[in-house]
Coordinates of C-alpha atoms in Angstrom, one line a residue:
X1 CA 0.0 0.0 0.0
X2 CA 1.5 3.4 -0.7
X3 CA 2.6 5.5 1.9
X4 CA 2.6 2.8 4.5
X5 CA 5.6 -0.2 5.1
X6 CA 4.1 -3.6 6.4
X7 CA 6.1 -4.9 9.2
X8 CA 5.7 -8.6 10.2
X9 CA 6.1 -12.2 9.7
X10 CA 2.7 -12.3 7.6
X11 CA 0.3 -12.5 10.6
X12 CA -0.3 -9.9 13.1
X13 CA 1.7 -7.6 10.9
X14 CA 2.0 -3.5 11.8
X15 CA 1.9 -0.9 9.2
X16 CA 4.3 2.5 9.7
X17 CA 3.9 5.7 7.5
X18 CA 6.0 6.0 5.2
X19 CA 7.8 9.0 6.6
X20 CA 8.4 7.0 9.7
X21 CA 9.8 4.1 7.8
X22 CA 12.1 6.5 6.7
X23 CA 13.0 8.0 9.7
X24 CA 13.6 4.5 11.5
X25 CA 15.8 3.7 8.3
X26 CA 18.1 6.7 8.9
X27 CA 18.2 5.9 12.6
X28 CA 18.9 2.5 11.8
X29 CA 22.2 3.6 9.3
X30 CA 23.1 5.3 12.2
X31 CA 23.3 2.2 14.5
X32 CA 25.0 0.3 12.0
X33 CA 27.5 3.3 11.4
X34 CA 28.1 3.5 15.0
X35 CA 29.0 -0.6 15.3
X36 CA 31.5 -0.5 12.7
X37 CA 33.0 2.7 13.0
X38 CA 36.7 2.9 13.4
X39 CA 38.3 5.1 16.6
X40 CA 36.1 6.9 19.3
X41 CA 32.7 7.1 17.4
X42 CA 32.7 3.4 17.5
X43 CA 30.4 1.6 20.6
X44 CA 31.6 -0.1 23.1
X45 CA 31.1 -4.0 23.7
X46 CA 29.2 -2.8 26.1
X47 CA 26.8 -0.8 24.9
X48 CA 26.4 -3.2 22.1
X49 CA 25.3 -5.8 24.6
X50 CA 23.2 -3.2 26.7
X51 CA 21.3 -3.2 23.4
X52 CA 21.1 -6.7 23.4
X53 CA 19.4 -6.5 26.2
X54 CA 22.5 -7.3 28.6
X55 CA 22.5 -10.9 26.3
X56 CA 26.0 -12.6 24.8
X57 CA 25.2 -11.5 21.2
X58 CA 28.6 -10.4 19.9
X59 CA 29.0 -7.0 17.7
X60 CA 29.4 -8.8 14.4
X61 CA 25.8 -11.0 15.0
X62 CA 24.2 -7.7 16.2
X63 CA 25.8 -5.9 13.1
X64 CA 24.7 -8.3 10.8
X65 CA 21.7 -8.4 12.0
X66 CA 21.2 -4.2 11.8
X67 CA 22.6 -4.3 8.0
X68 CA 19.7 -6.9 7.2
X69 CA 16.9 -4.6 8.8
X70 CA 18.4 -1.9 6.8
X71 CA 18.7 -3.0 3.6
X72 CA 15.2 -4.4 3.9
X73 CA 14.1 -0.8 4.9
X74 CA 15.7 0.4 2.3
X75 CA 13.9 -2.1 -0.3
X76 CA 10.2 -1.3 1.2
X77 CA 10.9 2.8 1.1
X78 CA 12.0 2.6 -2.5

């Protein structure tokens, strides 16, 4: 549907405007800009796992994992 991205699995799915989709895209680029970032802009281990919700995920799973959620932001605000 224009002006909206579908978020979900297929059931129970949530809709967000389109200029929110955006927004959480650029906020996303951010994160992932922030994890791989070289010197003193870079996070911390741990503030990577704070967002991890204190959890053993490691910076490159977490990465990974943020560059898939953009690029698939990216692809629905096309």
């Amino acid at each position: 549907m224009p002006g909206s991205t579908t978020l979900g699995p297929g059931h129970g799915v949530d809709a967000i405007d389109h200029p929110d989709a955006q927004r959480l895209t650029s906020v996303m680029r951010e994160l992932h800009r922030l994890l791989t970032a070289p010197g003193p802009d870079r996070m911390t281990d741990a503030q990577v796992a704070a967002l991890c919700g204190g959890g053993a995920a490691g910076r490159a799973e977490f990465t990974a994992w943020v560059e898939r959620v953009v690029r698939r932001l990216e692809e629905a605000t096309a």
